[in-house]
PDB file of N, CA and C in Angstrom:
ATOM      1  N   UNK U   1     -33.224 -28.429 140.717  1.00  0.00           N
ATOM      2  CA  UNK U   1     -33.866 -28.453 139.510  1.00  0.00           C
ATOM      3  C   UNK U   1     -33.953 -30.184 139.388  1.00  0.00           C
ATOM      4  N   UNK U   2     -35.298 -30.429 138.740  1.00  0.00           N
ATOM      5  CA  UNK U   2     -35.228 -31.985 138.529  1.00  0.00           C
ATOM      6  C   UNK U   2     -35.710 -32.317 137.113  1.00  0.00           C
ATOM      7  N   UNK U   3     -35.161 -33.141 136.372  1.00  0.00           N
ATOM      8  CA  UNK U   3     -35.867 -33.446 135.104  1.00  0.00           C
ATOM      9  C   UNK U   3     -36.356 -34.858 135.141  1.00  0.00           C
ATOM     10  N   UNK U   4     -37.563 -34.973 134.880  1.00  0.00           N
ATOM     11  CA  UNK U   4     -38.428 -36.217 134.750  1.00  0.00           C
ATOM     12  C   UNK U   4     -39.336 -36.389 133.258  1.00  0.00           C
ATOM     13  N   UNK U   5     -38.758 -37.422 132.638  1.00  0.00           N
ATOM     14  CA  UNK U   5     -39.573 -37.533 131.568  1.00  0.00           C
ATOM     15  C   UNK U   5     -39.612 -36.274 130.630  1.00  0.00           C
ATOM     16  N   UNK U   6     -38.404 -35.783 130.463  1.00  0.00           N
ATOM     17  CA  UNK U   6     -38.029 -34.609 129.502  1.00  0.00           C
ATOM     18  C   UNK U   6     -38.738 -33.479 129.977  1.00  0.00           C
ATOM     19  N   UNK U   7     -39.110 -33.219 131.064  1.00  0.00           N
ATOM     20  CA  UNK U   7     -39.643 -32.221 131.564  1.00  0.00           C
ATOM     21  C   UNK U   7     -38.890 -31.540 132.818  1.00  0.00           C
ATOM     22  N   UNK U   8     -38.499 -30.338 132.934  1.00  0.00           N
ATOM     23  CA  UNK U   8     -37.687 -29.882 133.962  1.00  0.00           C
ATOM     24  C   UNK U   8     -38.542 -29.301 135.022  1.00  0.00           C
ATOM     25  N   UNK U   9     -38.429 -29.700 136.285  1.00  0.00           N
ATOM     26  CA  UNK U   9     -39.115 -29.074 137.442  1.00  0.00           C
ATOM     27  C   UNK U   9     -38.294 -28.174 138.273  1.00  0.00           C
ATOM     28  N   UNK U  10     -38.732 -27.440 139.186  1.00  0.00           N
ATOM     29  CA  UNK U  10     -38.062 -26.641 140.061  1.00  0.00           C
ATOM     30  C   UNK U  10     -39.050 -26.445 141.216  1.00  0.00           C
ATOM     31  N   UNK U  11     -38.464 -26.235 142.429  1.00  0.00           N
ATOM     32  CA  UNK U  11     -39.382 -25.819 143.449  1.00  0.00           C
ATOM     33  C   UNK U  11     -39.283 -24.516 143.908  1.00  0.00           C
ATOM     34  N   UNK U  12     -40.431 -23.825 144.204  1.00  0.00           N
ATOM     35  CA  UNK U  12     -40.844 -22.277 144.303  1.00  0.00           C
ATOM     36  C   UNK U  12     -41.696 -22.416 145.632  1.00  0.00           C
ATOM     37  N   UNK U  13     -41.138 -21.561 146.769  1.00  0.00           N
ATOM     38  CA  UNK U  13     -42.007 -21.521 147.754  1.00  0.00           C
ATOM     39  C   UNK U  13     -42.190 -19.898 148.297  1.00  0.00           C
ATOM     40  N   UNK U  14     -43.440 -19.895 148.655  1.00  0.00           N
ATOM     41  CA  UNK U  14     -43.920 -18.659 149.251  1.00  0.00           C
ATOM     42  C   UNK U  14     -44.458 -18.533 150.676  1.00  0.00           C
ATOM     43  N   UNK U  15     -44.935 -17.541 151.330  1.00  0.00           N
ATOM     44  CA  UNK U  15     -45.492 -17.551 152.507  1.00  0.00           C
ATOM     45  C   UNK U  15     -46.634 -18.570 152.532  1.00  0.00           C
ATOM     46  N   UNK U  16     -47.565 -18.339 151.568  1.00  0.00           N
ATOM     47  CA  UNK U  16     -48.865 -19.187 151.469  1.00  0.00           C
ATOM     48  C   UNK U  16     -48.571 -20.719 151.623  1.00  0.00           C
ATOM     49  N   UNK U  17     -47.570 -21.051 150.788  1.00  0.00           N
ATOM     50  CA  UNK U  17     -47.398 -22.579 150.578  1.00  0.00           C
ATOM     51  C   UNK U  17     -46.756 -23.055 151.992  1.00  0.00           C
ATOM     52  N   UNK U  18     -45.839 -22.182 152.578  1.00  0.00           N
ATOM     53  CA  UNK U  18     -45.409 -22.635 154.052  1.00  0.00           C
ATOM     54  C   UNK U  18     -46.447 -22.621 155.044  1.00  0.00           C
ATOM     55  N   UNK U  19     -47.570 -21.722 155.087  1.00  0.00           N
ATOM     56  CA  UNK U  19     -48.645 -21.942 155.797  1.00  0.00           C
ATOM     57  C   UNK U  19     -49.494 -23.016 155.678  1.00  0.00           C
ATOM     58  N   UNK U  20     -49.558 -23.363 154.363  1.00  0.00           N
ATOM     59  CA  UNK U  20     -50.480 -24.619 154.028  1.00  0.00           C
ATOM     60  C   UNK U  20     -49.567 -26.007 154.497  1.00  0.00           C
ATOM     61  N   UNK U  21     -48.237 -25.822 154.164  1.00  0.00           N
ATOM     62  CA  UNK U  21     -47.618 -27.253 154.709  1.00  0.00           C
ATOM     63  C   UNK U  21     -47.450 -27.402 156.116  1.00  0.00           C
ATOM     64  N   UNK U  22     -47.573 -26.248 157.065  1.00  0.00           N
ATOM     65  CA  UNK U  22     -47.739 -26.216 158.397  1.00  0.00           C
ATOM     66  C   UNK U  22     -49.117 -26.642 158.992  1.00  0.00           C
ATOM     67  N   UNK U  23     -49.981 -26.272 158.077  1.00  0.00           N
ATOM     68  CA  UNK U  23     -51.472 -26.652 158.332  1.00  0.00           C
ATOM     69  C   UNK U  23     -51.710 -28.225 158.119  1.00  0.00           C
ATOM     70  N   UNK U  24     -51.269 -28.570 156.992  1.00  0.00           N
ATOM     71  CA  UNK U  24     -51.368 -30.045 156.523  1.00  0.00           C
ATOM     72  C   UNK U  24     -50.640 -31.072 157.464  1.00  0.00           C
ATOM     73  N   UNK U  25     -49.345 -30.540 157.980  1.00  0.00           N
ATOM     74  CA  UNK U  25     -48.564 -31.436 158.783  1.00  0.00           C
ATOM     75  C   UNK U  25     -48.603 -31.314 160.297  1.00  0.00           C
ATOM     76  N   UNK U  26     -49.332 -30.174 160.595  1.00  0.00           N
ATOM     77  CA  UNK U  26     -49.558 -29.991 161.864  1.00  0.00           C
ATOM     78  C   UNK U  26     -48.143 -29.645 162.800  1.00  0.00           C
ATOM     79  N   UNK U  27     -47.407 -29.218 162.043  1.00  0.00           N
ATOM     80  CA  UNK U  27     -46.011 -28.636 162.728  1.00  0.00           C
ATOM     81  C   UNK U  27     -45.566 -27.341 162.246  1.00  0.00           C
ATOM     82  N   UNK U  28     -44.835 -26.746 163.070  1.00  0.00           N
ATOM     83  CA  UNK U  28     -44.077 -25.599 162.492  1.00  0.00           C
ATOM     84  C   UNK U  28     -42.924 -25.998 161.777  1.00  0.00           C
ATOM     85  N   UNK U  29     -42.669 -25.298 160.646  1.00  0.00           N
ATOM     86  CA  UNK U  29     -41.668 -25.705 159.850  1.00  0.00           C
ATOM     87  C   UNK U  29     -40.273 -25.172 160.399  1.00  0.00           C
ATOM     88  N   UNK U  30     -40.271 -23.766 161.095  1.00  0.00           N
ATOM     89  CA  UNK U  30     -39.095 -23.333 161.719  1.00  0.00           C
ATOM     90  C   UNK U  30     -38.726 -24.214 162.915  1.00  0.00           C
ATOM     91  N   UNK U  31     -39.739 -24.725 163.648  1.00  0.00           N
ATOM     92  CA  UNK U  31     -39.421 -25.790 164.893  1.00  0.00           C
ATOM     93  C   UNK U  31     -38.825 -27.206 164.377  1.00  0.00           C
ATOM     94  N   UNK U  32     -39.423 -27.485 163.201  1.00  0.00           N
ATOM     95  CA  UNK U  32     -38.913 -28.784 162.508  1.00  0.00           C
ATOM     96  C   UNK U  32     -37.530 -28.491 162.120  1.00  0.00           C
ATOM     97  N   UNK U  33     -37.121 -27.449 161.362  1.00  0.00           N
ATOM     98  CA  UNK U  33     -35.719 -27.072 160.883  1.00  0.00           C
ATOM     99  C   UNK U  33     -34.796 -27.082 162.113  1.00  0.00           C
ATOM    100  N   UNK U  34     -35.285 -26.383 163.277  1.00  0.00           N
ATOM    101  CA  UNK U  34     -34.096 -26.005 164.406  1.00  0.00           C
ATOM    102  C   UNK U  34     -34.080 -27.400 165.266  1.00  0.00           C
ATOM    103  N   UNK U  35     -35.243 -28.230 165.555  1.00  0.00           N
ATOM    104  CA  UNK U  35     -35.161 -29.284 166.391  1.00  0.00           C
ATOM    105  C   UNK U  35     -34.116 -30.577 165.825  1.00  0.00           C
ATOM    106  N   UNK U  36     -34.262 -30.528 164.502  1.00  0.00           N
ATOM    107  CA  UNK U  36     -33.613 -31.653 163.894  1.00  0.00           C
ATOM    108  C   UNK U  36     -32.490 -31.410 163.010  1.00  0.00           C
ATOM    109  N   UNK U  37     -31.813 -30.255 163.313  1.00  0.00           N
ATOM    110  CA  UNK U  37     -30.635 -29.639 162.514  1.00  0.00           C
ATOM    111  C   UNK U  37     -30.870 -29.868 161.103  1.00  0.00           C
ATOM    112  N   UNK U  38     -32.017 -29.580 160.503  1.00  0.00           N
ATOM    113  CA  UNK U  38     -32.332 -29.495 159.168  1.00  0.00           C
ATOM    114  C   UNK U  38     -32.645 -30.695 158.552  1.00  0.00           C
ATOM    115  N   UNK U  39     -32.762 -31.726 159.193  1.00  0.00           N
ATOM    116  CA  UNK U  39     -33.103 -32.908 158.755  1.00  0.00           C
ATOM    117  C   UNK U  39     -34.574 -33.203 158.937  1.00  0.00           C
ATOM    118  N   UNK U  40     -35.694 -33.109 157.975  1.00  0.00           N
ATOM    119  CA  UNK U  40     -36.938 -33.074 158.232  1.00  0.00           C
ATOM    120  C   UNK U  40     -37.597 -34.605 158.048  1.00  0.00           C
ATOM    121  N   UNK U  41     -38.762 -34.435 158.435  1.00  0.00           N
ATOM    122  CA  UNK U  41     -39.446 -35.901 158.464  1.00  0.00           C
ATOM    123  C   UNK U  41     -39.844 -36.248 156.956  1.00  0.00           C
ATOM    124  N   UNK U  42     -40.048 -37.595 156.775  1.00  0.00           N
ATOM    125  CA  UNK U  42     -40.390 -38.116 155.322  1.00  0.00           C
ATOM    126  C   UNK U  42     -41.875 -37.207 155.147  1.00  0.00           C
ATOM    127  N   UNK U  43     -42.529 -37.183 155.984  1.00  0.00           N
ATOM    128  CA  UNK U  43     -44.010 -36.328 155.713  1.00  0.00           C
ATOM    129  C   UNK U  43     -43.845 -35.035 155.483  1.00  0.00           C
ATOM    130  N   UNK U  44     -42.941 -34.362 156.139  1.00  0.00           N
ATOM    131  CA  UNK U  44     -42.800 -32.775 155.751  1.00  0.00           C
ATOM    132  C   UNK U  44     -41.934 -32.685 154.484  1.00  0.00           C
ATOM    133  N   UNK U  45     -41.139 -33.404 154.257  1.00  0.00           N
ATOM    134  CA  UNK U  45     -40.079 -33.397 152.881  1.00  0.00           C
ATOM    135  C   UNK U  45     -41.242 -33.663 151.762  1.00  0.00           C
ATOM    136  N   UNK U  46     -42.048 -34.733 151.778  1.00  0.00           N
ATOM    137  CA  UNK U  46     -42.979 -34.955 150.803  1.00  0.00           C
ATOM    138  C   UNK U  46     -44.037 -33.735 150.626  1.00  0.00           C
ATOM    139  N   UNK U  47     -44.443 -33.246 151.825  1.00  0.00           N
ATOM    140  CA  UNK U  47     -45.456 -32.211 151.662  1.00  0.00           C
ATOM    141  C   UNK U  47     -44.871 -30.842 151.295  1.00  0.00           C
ATOM    142  N   UNK U  48     -43.594 -30.471 151.617  1.00  0.00           N
ATOM    143  CA  UNK U  48     -43.008 -29.413 150.869  1.00  0.00           C
ATOM    144  C   UNK U  48     -42.772 -29.545 149.426  1.00  0.00           C
ATOM    145  N   UNK U  49     -42.225 -30.749 149.035  1.00  0.00           N
ATOM    146  CA  UNK U  49     -41.989 -30.789 147.594  1.00  0.00           C
ATOM    147  C   UNK U  49     -43.209 -30.787 146.874  1.00  0.00           C
ATOM    148  N   UNK U  50     -44.233 -31.468 147.348  1.00  0.00           N
ATOM    149  CA  UNK U  50     -45.572 -31.538 146.460  1.00  0.00           C
ATOM    150  C   UNK U  50     -46.063 -30.072 146.382  1.00  0.00           C
ATOM    151  N   UNK U  51     -46.033 -29.455 147.284  1.00  0.00           N
ATOM    152  CA  UNK U  51     -46.737 -27.989 147.487  1.00  0.00           C
ATOM    153  C   UNK U  51     -45.689 -27.031 146.678  1.00  0.00           C
ATOM    154  N   UNK U  52     -44.473 -27.247 146.457  1.00  0.00           N
ATOM    155  CA  UNK U  52     -43.592 -26.340 145.837  1.00  0.00           C
ATOM    156  C   UNK U  52     -43.230 -26.637 144.523  1.00  0.00           C
ATOM    157  N   UNK U  53     -43.536 -27.823 143.953  1.00  0.00           N
ATOM    158  CA  UNK U  53     -43.147 -28.384 142.694  1.00  0.00           C
ATOM    159  C   UNK U  53     -43.750 -27.510 141.553  1.00  0.00           C
ATOM    160  N   UNK U  54     -42.999 -27.045 140.678  1.00  0.00           N
ATOM    161  CA  UNK U  54     -43.566 -26.250 139.496  1.00  0.00           C
ATOM    162  C   UNK U  54     -42.864 -26.591 138.123  1.00  0.00           C
ATOM    163  N   UNK U  55     -43.605 -26.711 137.137  1.00  0.00           N
ATOM    164  CA  UNK U  55     -42.736 -26.907 135.722  1.00  0.00           C
ATOM    165  C   UNK U  55     -41.904 -25.551 135.558  1.00  0.00           C
ATOM    166  N   UNK U  56     -40.488 -25.784 135.279  1.00  0.00           N
ATOM    167  CA  UNK U  56     -39.727 -24.651 135.072  1.00  0.00           C
ATOM    168  C   UNK U  56     -40.311 -23.887 133.822  1.00  0.00           C
ATOM    169  N   UNK U  57     -40.770 -24.449 133.001  1.00  0.00           N
ATOM    170  CA  UNK U  57     -41.282 -23.537 131.698  1.00  0.00           C
ATOM    171  C   UNK U  57     -42.674 -23.152 132.043  1.00  0.00           C
ATOM    172  N   UNK U  58     -42.772 -21.991 132.276  1.00  0.00           N
ATOM    173  CA  UNK U  58     -44.223 -21.214 132.505  1.00  0.00           C
ATOM    174  C   UNK U  58     -44.460 -21.199 133.988  1.00  0.00           C
ATOM    175  N   UNK U  59     -43.766 -21.890 134.675  1.00  0.00           N
ATOM    176  CA  UNK U  59     -43.801 -22.011 136.329  1.00  0.00           C
ATOM    177  C   UNK U  59     -45.506 -22.250 136.630  1.00  0.00           C
ATOM    178  N   UNK U  60     -45.651 -23.351 135.914  1.00  0.00           N
ATOM    179  CA  UNK U  60     -47.016 -24.015 136.209  1.00  0.00           C
ATOM    180  C   UNK U  60     -46.956 -25.005 137.112  1.00  0.00           C
ATOM    181  N   UNK U  61     -47.800 -24.810 138.249  1.00  0.00           N
ATOM    182  CA  UNK U  61     -47.795 -25.620 139.420  1.00  0.00           C
ATOM    183  C   UNK U  61     -48.105 -27.317 139.027  1.00  0.00           C
ATOM    184  N   UNK U  62     -47.430 -28.118 139.599  1.00  0.00           N
ATOM    185  CA  UNK U  62     -47.772 -29.583 139.276  1.00  0.00           C
ATOM    186  C   UNK U  62     -48.826 -30.022 140.095  1.00  0.00           C
ATOM    187  N   UNK U  63     -49.856 -30.746 139.647  1.00  0.00           N
ATOM    188  CA  UNK U  63     -51.027 -31.191 140.165  1.00  0.00           C
ATOM    189  C   UNK U  63     -50.501 -32.212 141.362  1.00  0.00           C
ATOM    190  N   UNK U  64     -51.243 -32.480 142.437  1.00  0.00           N
ATOM    191  CA  UNK U  64     -50.676 -33.088 143.577  1.00  0.00           C
ATOM    192  C   UNK U  64     -50.555 -34.490 143.368  1.00  0.00           C
ATOM    193  N   UNK U  65     -51.136 -35.402 142.566  1.00  0.00           N
ATOM    194  CA  UNK U  65     -50.974 -36.645 142.190  1.00  0.00           C
ATOM    195  C   UNK U  65     -49.722 -36.874 141.343  1.00  0.00           C
ATOM    196  N   UNK U  66     -49.482 -35.972 140.420  1.00  0.00           N
ATOM    197  CA  UNK U  66     -48.400 -36.003 139.592  1.00  0.00           C
ATOM    198  C   UNK U  66     -47.349 -35.715 140.360  1.00  0.00           C
ATOM    199  N   UNK U  67     -47.254 -34.772 141.263  1.00  0.00           N
ATOM    200  CA  UNK U  67     -46.046 -34.307 142.147  1.00  0.00           C
ATOM    201  C   UNK U  67     -45.732 -35.317 143.134  1.00  0.00           C
ATOM    202  N   UNK U  68     -46.613 -36.056 143.680  1.00  0.00           N
ATOM    203  CA  UNK U  68     -46.410 -37.374 144.368  1.00  0.00           C
ATOM    204  C   UNK U  68     -45.673 -38.465 143.696  1.00  0.00           C
ATOM    205  N   UNK U  69     -46.279 -38.774 142.275  1.00  0.00           N
ATOM    206  CA  UNK U  69     -45.248 -39.635 141.622  1.00  0.00           C
ATOM    207  C   UNK U  69     -43.998 -39.270 141.356  1.00  0.00           C
ATOM    208  N   UNK U  70     -43.909 -38.063 141.104  1.00  0.00           N
ATOM    209  CA  UNK U  70     -42.427 -37.543 140.662  1.00  0.00           C
ATOM    210  C   UNK U  70     -41.674 -37.650 142.257  1.00  0.00           C
ATOM    211  N   UNK U  71     -42.292 -37.207 143.241  1.00  0.00           N
ATOM    212  CA  UNK U  71     -41.652 -37.362 144.574  1.00  0.00           C
ATOM    213  C   UNK U  71     -41.048 -38.899 144.880  1.00  0.00           C
ATOM    214  N   UNK U  72     -41.976 -39.846 144.607  1.00  0.00           N
ATOM    215  CA  UNK U  72     -41.711 -41.088 144.927  1.00  0.00           C
ATOM    216  C   UNK U  72     -40.659 -41.560 143.918  1.00  0.00           C
ATOM    217  N   UNK U  73     -40.714 -41.279 142.720  1.00  0.00           N
ATOM    218  CA  UNK U  73     -39.664 -41.594 141.797  1.00  0.00           C
ATOM    219  C   UNK U  73     -38.251 -41.056 141.980  1.00  0.00           C
ATOM    220  N   UNK U  74     -38.180 -39.871 142.480  1.00  0.00           N
ATOM    221  CA  UNK U  74     -36.930 -39.291 143.059  1.00  0.00           C
ATOM    222  C   UNK U  74     -36.438 -39.607 144.062  1.00  0.00           C
ATOM    223  N   UNK U  75     -37.470 -39.936 144.943  1.00  0.00           N
ATOM    224  CA  UNK U  75     -36.783 -40.761 146.309  1.00  0.00           C
ATOM    225  C   UNK U  75     -36.112 -41.892 146.119  1.00  0.00           C
ATOM    226  N   UNK U  76     -36.557 -42.733 145.295  1.00  0.00           N
ATOM    227  CA  UNK U  76     -36.056 -43.952 144.791  1.00  0.00           C
ATOM    228  C   UNK U  76     -34.638 -43.746 144.011  1.00  0.00           C
ATOM    229  N   UNK U  77     -34.525 -42.631 143.237  1.00  0.00           N
ATOM    230  CA  UNK U  77     -33.410 -42.449 142.369  1.00  0.00           C
ATOM    231  C   UNK U  77     -32.400 -41.723 142.960  1.00  0.00           C
ATOM    232  N   UNK U  78     -32.706 -40.589 143.841  1.00  0.00           N
ATOM    233  CA  UNK U  78     -31.756 -39.902 144.374  1.00  0.00           C
ATOM    234  C   UNK U  78     -31.596 -40.007 145.934  1.00  0.00           C
ATOM    235  N   UNK U  79     -32.523 -40.428 146.567  1.00  0.00           N
ATOM    236  CA  UNK U  79     -32.507 -40.481 147.968  1.00  0.00           C
ATOM    237  C   UNK U  79     -33.253 -39.497 148.724  1.00  0.00           C
ATOM    238  N   UNK U  80     -33.734 -39.726 150.003  1.00  0.00           N
ATOM    239  CA  UNK U  80     -34.551 -38.733 150.699  1.00  0.00           C
ATOM    240  C   UNK U  80     -33.713 -37.705 151.159  1.00  0.00           C
ATOM    241  N   UNK U  81     -32.633 -37.913 151.590  1.00  0.00           N
ATOM    242  CA  UNK U  81     -31.698 -36.737 151.933  1.00  0.00           C
ATOM    243  C   UNK U  81     -31.461 -35.893 150.938  1.00  0.00           C
ATOM    244  N   UNK U  82     -31.064 -36.150 149.768  1.00  0.00           N
ATOM    245  CA  UNK U  82     -30.830 -35.193 148.639  1.00  0.00           C
ATOM    246  C   UNK U  82     -32.078 -34.536 148.483  1.00  0.00           C
ATOM    247  N   UNK U  83     -33.252 -34.874 148.508  1.00  0.00           N
ATOM    248  CA  UNK U  83     -34.401 -34.176 148.345  1.00  0.00           C
ATOM    249  C   UNK U  83     -34.469 -33.141 149.649  1.00  0.00           C
ATOM    250  N   UNK U  84     -34.363 -33.740 150.762  1.00  0.00           N
ATOM    251  CA  UNK U  84     -34.385 -32.851 151.835  1.00  0.00           C
ATOM    252  C   UNK U  84     -33.341 -31.488 151.752  1.00  0.00           C
ATOM    253  N   UNK U  85     -32.063 -32.006 151.248  1.00  0.00           N
ATOM    254  CA  UNK U  85     -31.187 -30.871 151.001  1.00  0.00           C
ATOM    255  C   UNK U  85     -31.683 -29.892 149.897  1.00  0.00           C
ATOM    256  N   UNK U  86     -32.254 -30.372 148.859  1.00  0.00           N
ATOM    257  CA  UNK U  86     -32.779 -29.537 147.692  1.00  0.00           C
ATOM    258  C   UNK U  86     -33.881 -28.494 148.403  1.00  0.00           C
ATOM    259  N   UNK U  87     -34.672 -29.131 149.103  1.00  0.00           N
ATOM    260  CA  UNK U  87     -35.875 -28.278 149.663  1.00  0.00           C
ATOM    261  C   UNK U  87     -35.250 -27.266 150.611  1.00  0.00           C
ATOM    262  N   UNK U  88     -34.336 -27.570 151.633  1.00  0.00           N
ATOM    263  CA  UNK U  88     -33.718 -26.634 152.524  1.00  0.00           C
ATOM    264  C   UNK U  88     -33.021 -25.556 151.766  1.00  0.00           C
ATOM    265  N   UNK U  89     -32.217 -25.667 150.693  1.00  0.00           N
ATOM    266  CA  UNK U  89     -31.640 -24.775 149.831  1.00  0.00           C
ATOM    267  C   UNK U  89     -32.558 -23.876 149.307  1.00  0.00           C
ATOM    268  N   UNK U  90     -33.694 -24.245 148.767  1.00  0.00           N
ATOM    269  CA  UNK U  90     -34.698 -23.535 147.923  1.00  0.00           C
ATOM    270  C   UNK U  90     -35.370 -22.795 149.107  1.00  0.00           C
ATOM    271  N   UNK U  91     -35.777 -23.280 150.122  1.00  0.00           N
ATOM    272  CA  UNK U  91     -36.409 -22.434 151.165  1.00  0.00           C
ATOM    273  C   UNK U  91     -35.495 -21.422 151.559  1.00  0.00           C
ATOM    274  N   UNK U  92     -34.347 -21.484 151.724  1.00  0.00           N
ATOM    275  CA  UNK U  92     -33.281 -20.509 151.965  1.00  0.00           C
ATOM    276  C   UNK U  92     -33.235 -19.491 151.014  1.00  0.00           C
ATOM    277  N   UNK U  93     -33.550 -19.659 149.768  1.00  0.00           N
ATOM    278  CA  UNK U  93     -33.377 -18.725 148.787  1.00  0.00           C
ATOM    279  C   UNK U  93     -34.735 -18.022 148.394  1.00  0.00           C
ATOM    280  N   UNK U  94     -35.737 -18.661 148.588  1.00  0.00           N
ATOM    281  CA  UNK U  94     -37.205 -17.894 148.393  1.00  0.00           C
ATOM    282  C   UNK U  94     -37.596 -17.391 149.767  1.00  0.00           C
ATOM    283  N   UNK U  95     -37.214 -18.022 150.848  1.00  0.00           N
ATOM    284  CA  UNK U  95     -37.969 -17.734 152.256  1.00  0.00           C
ATOM    285  C   UNK U  95     -36.866 -17.446 153.483  1.00  0.00           C
ATOM    286  N   UNK U  96     -35.834 -16.697 152.844  1.00  0.00           N
ATOM    287  CA  UNK U  96     -34.618 -16.577 153.771  1.00  0.00           C
ATOM    288  C   UNK U  96     -35.059 -16.184 155.111  1.00  0.00           C
ATOM    289  N   UNK U  97     -36.008 -15.339 155.296  1.00  0.00           N
ATOM    290  CA  UNK U  97     -36.358 -14.885 156.785  1.00  0.00           C
ATOM    291  C   UNK U  97     -36.700 -15.926 157.653  1.00  0.00           C
ATOM    292  N   UNK U  98     -37.160 -17.128 157.160  1.00  0.00           N
ATOM    293  CA  UNK U  98     -37.181 -18.084 158.218  1.00  0.00           C
ATOM    294  C   UNK U  98     -35.894 -18.534 158.811  1.00  0.00           C
ATOM    295  N   UNK U  99     -34.716 -18.069 158.143  1.00  0.00           N
ATOM    296  CA  UNK U  99     -33.420 -18.770 158.926  1.00  0.00           C
ATOM    297  C   UNK U  99     -32.733 -17.475 159.626  1.00  0.00           C
ATOM    298  N   UNK U 100     -33.233 -16.354 159.583  1.00  0.00           N
ATOM    299  CA  UNK U 100     -32.821 -15.470 160.451  1.00  0.00           C
ATOM    300  C   UNK U 100     -33.151 -15.173 161.794  1.00  0.00           C
TER     301      UNK U 100
END
């Protein structure tokens, strides 16, 4: 959960979002997770964050430009590794089959 400008955001993932991220980045998400022991590249973290970001209230998807701005702000405030961890945890929750 992330709070920015009095709005609470969460990440939500599904199969279509993962397919879109893989198409956009040109890499297999499972391969990236296993090859680097869960540490993803900046590009993959950013792409996953932007594709999965929704407003908690109403589960409204955040537009790409706004999601990128939020991502940049959170990277500066919380650090890239903390976002990496949040994304991995949410992927495990929403897409557990990727980790079996």
